[in-house]
Amino acid sequence: MHWEDLKNFLKPLSERPALAGFFAGVLYLSSAAFPLYGAVCTAILIVFLAILPTFPRRTTLCILLAFSLRLLLMLWNSPEYKFEPEKLPRESSGFVESVLDRPEGVAAILQSKFGKLRLSKKEPPFPAPGDSILFTAKWYPVEPPTVPGGFDSPKWLQSQNLAGFGKLEKFQVLRHRFIPEEAFSKIRHALKNYFAQFLPPAETGLLIGLLAGDRSSIPDSLQSGFRRAGIVHVLAISGFHVVLLSGMVLLFLKATRMPHKFARSAAILLMLLYAPIAGGSPAVYRAVFMFTVVQLGQLFQRKADSLNSLGVALLILTAIDPQILWNVGFQLSASATGGIIAYGKRSPWETENEAFKKNPLWKFLESNVLSAIWITLVATASTAPFLIWSFHSLSPISILGNIFVVPLVSLGMQAGIFALLLPIPMIANFFCAAAGFLFRLSAYLVSRISTVSIASVTVGPFPAWILILGGVLVLSLGAFKSNRFARKQVLVILLAFGVYALGSELGGKLKPSWKVTVLDIGQGDCIFVQSPRGDAYLVDVGVNSGRRNVANDKIIPFLQESGVWKLKGIIITHPDLDHFSGASVLMKEFPVENLWVQECSRITEKPEWQEVLQTASEKNIPIQDLRRGMLFTETTRQGLHHVNTWKMRVLHPDPFHCGETNSESTTIRISGVGGSILLTGDLTKEGEREILATDIPLKTDILKLGHHGSKTSSSREFLKAVSPDIAIASNGRHNKFHHPHKQVVERLDSLKIPLLNTSQKGTVQVKFDESGYRITTAL
């Protein structure tokens, strides 16, 4: 190995002691959290400190100091998170640290003898920051997600340093003392009331979200659109907002003819004050600390290095709270900022041609379009490993949002700031009108961009080592031309990716398998089927819960967690709301190739069902009829012949007459290597008799019970004909129908058929392969 090349490759890091110290801390915390990677991290540190003696002494000292600091902090701040809400009393006392606005009511953060608590309340009166209260609460259960990829309450509580969360039923204020958060809260409400004089609620909510970090009044549909367009970062106060605001504040202070040193000092104080007003997220503090370091450098006439300033900001944040390293917002903010600083000015479109440089059209394109494209590509590449790890998705068209939407939003934000700095009604109204127009135009563009089927694409999930190599690849590409070590590193990483991809592909072909997953979505049905070839189907699309749509809440996260980037099709067994309520949203927000329905269901006049059919038509998704005898197959070559190794056969309904919807539920039998499963929708005893009257073979290994285990389904004759090893019931906890019904459970017991219930076991997955089938449950 050419050690000189390695030294040159690491030179940008060795010249920035704060950034080097932060990376050392990252390696230390990573090795502590993931022992399997500890040996690798230790080897890297040995290279840093021993093999590379050319590192400046201050850099080595900074690294050792970072290690010592983190060791002390981890010894002092190593809380053991024991989430036992059943042990939290209904009545207790606490001190209100902050109150967060929500679309419905507020969420109060309390400090109690049990730890930090989060309590929501929908109706006034609300507690205020600084209140010491006696309260009565109903605690929410804390358990792992019942659907893979769904909301993980233990992980969320740990990331927020919370001991529990629940509903605040009533409270009594014992005493009150002033805390800074009380003033910050009043400032946020004053801003909201001020802009509400000039703007409609939705636009006021967007402006307050941009200026004060309060997104509670931004419509859910708009937030969803920004997420799908890949530019949700615009709605979260980050470096983009802080740079814009700090620049305007500094410009305004200098315009008052205040001495520059006083103007910089005042700007630093104002921005440090702004951070907690804006919610105090890691991204805000990171940007404010970076601004502070740069301005302090100017005050003491020392030029601050941007990457080292980033290192200082990150060191401060991780010194205050080492656990912040695992906060996804912190990861995205730090990686995007670092990538833009390191590579933002290395645009490949820069030219030495003098004629091009002087051309007005080229100047416009370079400054307004090409630079935006490059910055977007750099930020996407820098954050990709973290996005894939946390969300298993990327937005291929985020570049459109960054080019067309982000400038409009920034101009709208600037107009709002001018309206705030010049509070003369006529002038403020003019600027607010301009902001409102820009926000409406932004919302329209977001709605158009977000409807594109590839707005959000599933990527992964991948093992951690693949994503770590991906991050190293991004860092290495910057020195690819000038450094041999970087070139060799890139080639080795690409070779590793190729071996991994080849191994995954061959593994699937040498050991074919398929799986069926009954999702725990409550009192409804949603069954995921993945064939040996990898084609993905959904049989039914669940039931909504309150304001939350099951597609966004559970189904899409599950598909992304499973590495599914498109659906071969959605099969709706019958047009009942608990079987199709997520279909419209799913087709709008996830690539779907086909929609299969019963022929009779086309004439069902339910408005929600007609909306499903209309959505499919608008998205150009073919709507096809299912009837008895239809067959979906996959084949493999054996000698000179192709043999059907996987079959999905429709057993019911008969297409020649339309009966009661449950009795006509589409019934599907899937068989392949390792076994078979029968999916019955809400099939009733009448429908079962129709199938029994045919000569269709019914013997199946696993049966998904009809109608969630209702007593109107699963007759003894049908169960005997199917003779399953195991039955699965899909129903909600404490459902009002008392499914699965006692009669059905007794019937299964008498036939010695074990029952798995999603309300008790969570999501149930059955994986079939050459050795048979294996069942795993989420709980």
PDB file of N, CA, C and O in Angstrom, residues 616-650:
ATOM      1  N   ALA A 616     -58.043   4.289  -9.946  1.00  0.00           N
ATOM      2  CA  ALA A 616     -57.345   3.368 -10.845  1.00  0.00           C
ATOM      3  C   ALA A 616     -57.389   3.879 -12.280  1.00  0.00           C
ATOM      4  O   ALA A 616     -56.386   3.818 -13.002  1.00  0.00           O
ATOM      5  N   SER A 617     -58.538   4.395 -12.700  1.00  0.00           N
ATOM      6  CA  SER A 617     -58.661   4.931 -14.062  1.00  0.00           C
ATOM      7  C   SER A 617     -57.752   6.133 -14.266  1.00  0.00           C
ATOM      8  O   SER A 617     -57.083   6.261 -15.297  1.00  0.00           O
ATOM      9  N   GLU A 618     -57.713   7.029 -13.256  1.00  0.00           N
ATOM     10  CA  GLU A 618     -56.883   8.231 -13.362  1.00  0.00           C
ATOM     11  C   GLU A 618     -55.391   7.883 -13.408  1.00  0.00           C
ATOM     12  O   GLU A 618     -54.612   8.571 -14.069  1.00  0.00           O
ATOM     13  N   LYS A 619     -54.992   6.821 -12.713  1.00  0.00           N
ATOM     14  CA  LYS A 619     -53.591   6.415 -12.685  1.00  0.00           C
ATOM     15  C   LYS A 619     -53.248   5.439 -13.809  1.00  0.00           C
ATOM     16  O   LYS A 619     -52.143   4.907 -13.854  1.00  0.00           O
ATOM     17  N   ASN A 620     -54.216   5.208 -14.715  1.00  0.00           N
ATOM     18  CA  ASN A 620     -54.028   4.285 -15.846  1.00  0.00           C
ATOM     19  C   ASN A 620     -53.656   2.874 -15.384  1.00  0.00           C
ATOM     20  O   ASN A 620     -52.815   2.189 -15.996  1.00  0.00           O
ATOM     21  N   ILE A 621     -54.284   2.450 -14.291  1.00  0.00           N
ATOM     22  CA  ILE A 621     -54.091   1.097 -13.780  1.00  0.00           C
ATOM     23  C   ILE A 621     -55.217   0.220 -14.323  1.00  0.00           C
ATOM     24  O   ILE A 621     -56.393   0.486 -14.054  1.00  0.00           O
ATOM     25  N   PRO A 622     -54.904  -0.811 -15.102  1.00  0.00           N
ATOM     26  CA  PRO A 622     -55.959  -1.660 -15.671  1.00  0.00           C
ATOM     27  C   PRO A 622     -56.803  -2.312 -14.572  1.00  0.00           C
ATOM     28  O   PRO A 622     -56.268  -2.817 -13.584  1.00  0.00           O
ATOM     29  N   ILE A 623     -58.124  -2.277 -14.754  1.00  0.00           N
ATOM     30  CA  ILE A 623     -59.050  -2.930 -13.822  1.00  0.00           C
ATOM     31  C   ILE A 623     -59.521  -4.220 -14.483  1.00  0.00           C
ATOM     32  O   ILE A 623     -60.147  -4.187 -15.541  1.00  0.00           O
ATOM     33  N   GLN A 624     -59.214  -5.349 -13.865  1.00  0.00           N
ATOM     34  CA  GLN A 624     -59.535  -6.643 -14.461  1.00  0.00           C
ATOM     35  C   GLN A 624     -60.439  -7.445 -13.528  1.00  0.00           C
ATOM     36  O   GLN A 624     -60.369  -7.299 -12.307  1.00  0.00           O
ATOM     37  N   ASP A 625     -61.280  -8.290 -14.127  1.00  0.00           N
ATOM     38  CA  ASP A 625     -62.227  -9.090 -13.362  1.00  0.00           C
ATOM     39  C   ASP A 625     -61.621 -10.427 -12.968  1.00  0.00           C
ATOM     40  O   ASP A 625     -60.905 -11.065 -13.755  1.00  0.00           O
ATOM     41  N   LEU A 626     -61.937 -10.858 -11.742  1.00  0.00           N
ATOM     42  CA  LEU A 626     -61.535 -12.173 -11.265  1.00  0.00           C
ATOM     43  C   LEU A 626     -62.750 -13.099 -11.270  1.00  0.00           C
ATOM     44  O   LEU A 626     -63.845 -12.682 -10.887  1.00  0.00           O
ATOM     45  N   ARG A 627     -62.559 -14.318 -11.683  1.00  0.00           N
ATOM     46  CA  ARG A 627     -63.655 -15.297 -11.669  1.00  0.00           C
ATOM     47  C   ARG A 627     -63.070 -16.688 -11.458  1.00  0.00           C
ATOM     48  O   ARG A 627     -61.868 -16.911 -11.644  1.00  0.00           O
ATOM     49  N   ARG A 628     -63.928 -17.597 -11.087  1.00  0.00           N
ATOM     50  CA  ARG A 628     -63.524 -18.971 -10.818  1.00  0.00           C
ATOM     51  C   ARG A 628     -62.764 -19.561 -12.004  1.00  0.00           C
ATOM     52  O   ARG A 628     -63.189 -19.444 -13.150  1.00  0.00           O
ATOM     53  N   GLY A 629     -61.620 -20.189 -11.704  1.00  0.00           N
ATOM     54  CA  GLY A 629     -60.828 -20.843 -12.736  1.00  0.00           C
ATOM     55  C   GLY A 629     -59.621 -20.048 -13.190  1.00  0.00           C
ATOM     56  O   GLY A 629     -58.722 -20.611 -13.841  1.00  0.00           O
ATOM     57  N   MET A 630     -59.582 -18.735 -12.879  1.00  0.00           N
ATOM     58  CA  MET A 630     -58.415 -17.945 -13.279  1.00  0.00           C
ATOM     59  C   MET A 630     -57.173 -18.425 -12.542  1.00  0.00           C
ATOM     60  O   MET A 630     -57.232 -18.816 -11.371  1.00  0.00           O
ATOM     61  N   LEU A 631     -56.030 -18.362 -13.230  1.00  0.00           N
ATOM     62  CA  LEU A 631     -54.807 -18.940 -12.683  1.00  0.00           C
ATOM     63  C   LEU A 631     -53.626 -18.023 -12.959  1.00  0.00           C
ATOM     64  O   LEU A 631     -53.415 -17.574 -14.077  1.00  0.00           O
ATOM     65  N   PHE A 632     -52.860 -17.731 -11.919  1.00  0.00           N
ATOM     66  CA  PHE A 632     -51.586 -17.012 -12.034  1.00  0.00           C
ATOM     67  C   PHE A 632     -50.490 -18.039 -11.754  1.00  0.00           C
ATOM     68  O   PHE A 632     -50.538 -18.730 -10.727  1.00  0.00           O
ATOM     69  N   THR A 633     -49.526 -18.148 -12.648  1.00  0.00           N
ATOM     70  CA  THR A 633     -48.500 -19.179 -12.463  1.00  0.00           C
ATOM     71  C   THR A 633     -47.104 -18.615 -12.676  1.00  0.00           C
ATOM     72  O   THR A 633     -46.920 -17.579 -13.318  1.00  0.00           O
ATOM     73  N   GLU A 634     -46.134 -19.328 -12.118  1.00  0.00           N
ATOM     74  CA  GLU A 634     -44.728 -19.090 -12.411  1.00  0.00           C
ATOM     75  C   GLU A 634     -44.111 -20.441 -12.722  1.00  0.00           C
ATOM     76  O   GLU A 634     -44.446 -21.453 -12.093  1.00  0.00           O
ATOM     77  N   THR A 635     -43.232 -20.464 -13.701  1.00  0.00           N
ATOM     78  CA  THR A 635     -42.650 -21.738 -14.157  1.00  0.00           C
ATOM     79  C   THR A 635     -41.140 -21.736 -14.012  1.00  0.00           C
ATOM     80  O   THR A 635     -40.507 -20.677 -13.974  1.00  0.00           O
ATOM     81  N   THR A 636     -40.593 -22.947 -13.918  1.00  0.00           N
ATOM     82  CA  THR A 636     -39.143 -23.117 -13.955  1.00  0.00           C
ATOM     83  C   THR A 636     -38.820 -24.196 -14.984  1.00  0.00           C
ATOM     84  O   THR A 636     -39.643 -25.071 -15.271  1.00  0.00           O
ATOM     85  N   ARG A 637     -37.654 -24.100 -15.537  1.00  0.00           N
ATOM     86  CA  ARG A 637     -37.245 -25.058 -16.558  1.00  0.00           C
ATOM     87  C   ARG A 637     -36.673 -26.313 -15.907  1.00  0.00           C
ATOM     88  O   ARG A 637     -35.769 -26.247 -15.083  1.00  0.00           O
ATOM     89  N   GLN A 638     -37.224 -27.465 -16.274  1.00  0.00           N
ATOM     90  CA  GLN A 638     -36.722 -28.759 -15.814  1.00  0.00           C
ATOM     91  C   GLN A 638     -36.490 -29.630 -17.042  1.00  0.00           C
ATOM     92  O   GLN A 638     -37.430 -30.134 -17.647  1.00  0.00           O
ATOM     93  N   GLY A 639     -35.234 -29.758 -17.427  1.00  0.00           N
ATOM     94  CA  GLY A 639     -34.908 -30.490 -18.657  1.00  0.00           C
ATOM     95  C   GLY A 639     -35.368 -29.701 -19.861  1.00  0.00           C
ATOM     96  O   GLY A 639     -35.023 -28.530 -20.036  1.00  0.00           O
ATOM     97  N   LEU A 640     -36.186 -30.344 -20.704  1.00  0.00           N
ATOM     98  CA  LEU A 640     -36.686 -29.689 -21.916  1.00  0.00           C
ATOM     99  C   LEU A 640     -38.039 -29.023 -21.693  1.00  0.00           C
ATOM    100  O   LEU A 640     -38.597 -28.439 -22.618  1.00  0.00           O
ATOM    101  N   HIS A 641     -38.578 -29.103 -20.485  1.00  0.00           N
ATOM    102  CA  HIS A 641     -39.932 -28.617 -20.243  1.00  0.00           C
ATOM    103  C   HIS A 641     -39.943 -27.521 -19.171  1.00  0.00           C
ATOM    104  O   HIS A 641     -39.039 -27.434 -18.335  1.00  0.00           O
ATOM    105  N   HIS A 642     -41.005 -26.710 -19.241  1.00  0.00           N
ATOM    106  CA  HIS A 642     -41.254 -25.728 -18.204  1.00  0.00           C
ATOM    107  C   HIS A 642     -42.355 -26.276 -17.298  1.00  0.00           C
ATOM    108  O   HIS A 642     -43.414 -26.696 -17.773  1.00  0.00           O
ATOM    109  N   VAL A 643     -42.126 -26.257 -16.001  1.00  0.00           N
ATOM    110  CA  VAL A 643     -43.059 -26.823 -15.035  1.00  0.00           C
ATOM    111  C   VAL A 643     -43.585 -25.707 -14.149  1.00  0.00           C
ATOM    112  O   VAL A 643     -42.815 -24.866 -13.668  1.00  0.00           O
ATOM    113  N   ASN A 644     -44.918 -25.694 -13.917  1.00  0.00           N
ATOM    114  CA  ASN A 644     -45.521 -24.731 -13.012  1.00  0.00           C
ATOM    115  C   ASN A 644     -45.111 -25.056 -11.580  1.00  0.00           C
ATOM    116  O   ASN A 644     -45.494 -26.100 -11.043  1.00  0.00           O
ATOM    117  N   THR A 645     -44.339 -24.177 -10.986  1.00  0.00           N
ATOM    118  CA  THR A 645     -43.870 -24.418  -9.620  1.00  0.00           C
ATOM    119  C   THR A 645     -44.595 -23.554  -8.594  1.00  0.00           C
ATOM    120  O   THR A 645     -44.403 -23.732  -7.398  1.00  0.00           O
ATOM    121  N   TRP A 646     -45.404 -22.612  -9.059  1.00  0.00           N
ATOM    122  CA  TRP A 646     -46.156 -21.733  -8.145  1.00  0.00           C
ATOM    123  C   TRP A 646     -47.461 -21.352  -8.822  1.00  0.00           C
ATOM    124  O   TRP A 646     -47.471 -20.916  -9.975  1.00  0.00           O
ATOM    125  N   LYS A 647     -48.579 -21.557  -8.113  1.00  0.00           N
ATOM    126  CA  LYS A 647     -49.888 -21.292  -8.698  1.00  0.00           C
ATOM    127  C   LYS A 647     -50.736 -20.484  -7.724  1.00  0.00           C
ATOM    128  O   LYS A 647     -50.782 -20.774  -6.530  1.00  0.00           O
ATOM    129  N   MET A 648     -51.402 -19.477  -8.249  1.00  0.00           N
ATOM    130  CA  MET A 648     -52.396 -18.728  -7.488  1.00  0.00           C
ATOM    131  C   MET A 648     -53.716 -18.854  -8.249  1.00  0.00           C
ATOM    132  O   MET A 648     -53.903 -18.230  -9.301  1.00  0.00           O
ATOM    133  N   ARG A 649     -54.619 -19.705  -7.737  1.00  0.00           N
ATOM    134  CA  ARG A 649     -55.848 -20.068  -8.453  1.00  0.00           C
ATOM    135  C   ARG A 649     -57.060 -19.436  -7.758  1.00  0.00           C
ATOM    136  O   ARG A 649     -57.191 -19.480  -6.522  1.00  0.00           O
ATOM    137  N   VAL A 650     -57.966 -18.867  -8.562  1.00  0.00           N
ATOM    138  CA  VAL A 650     -59.206 -18.298  -8.047  1.00  0.00           C
ATOM    139  C   VAL A 650     -60.255 -19.420  -7.971  1.00  0.00           C
ATOM    140  O   VAL A 650     -60.589 -20.036  -8.981  1.00  0.00           O
TER     141      VAL A 650
END
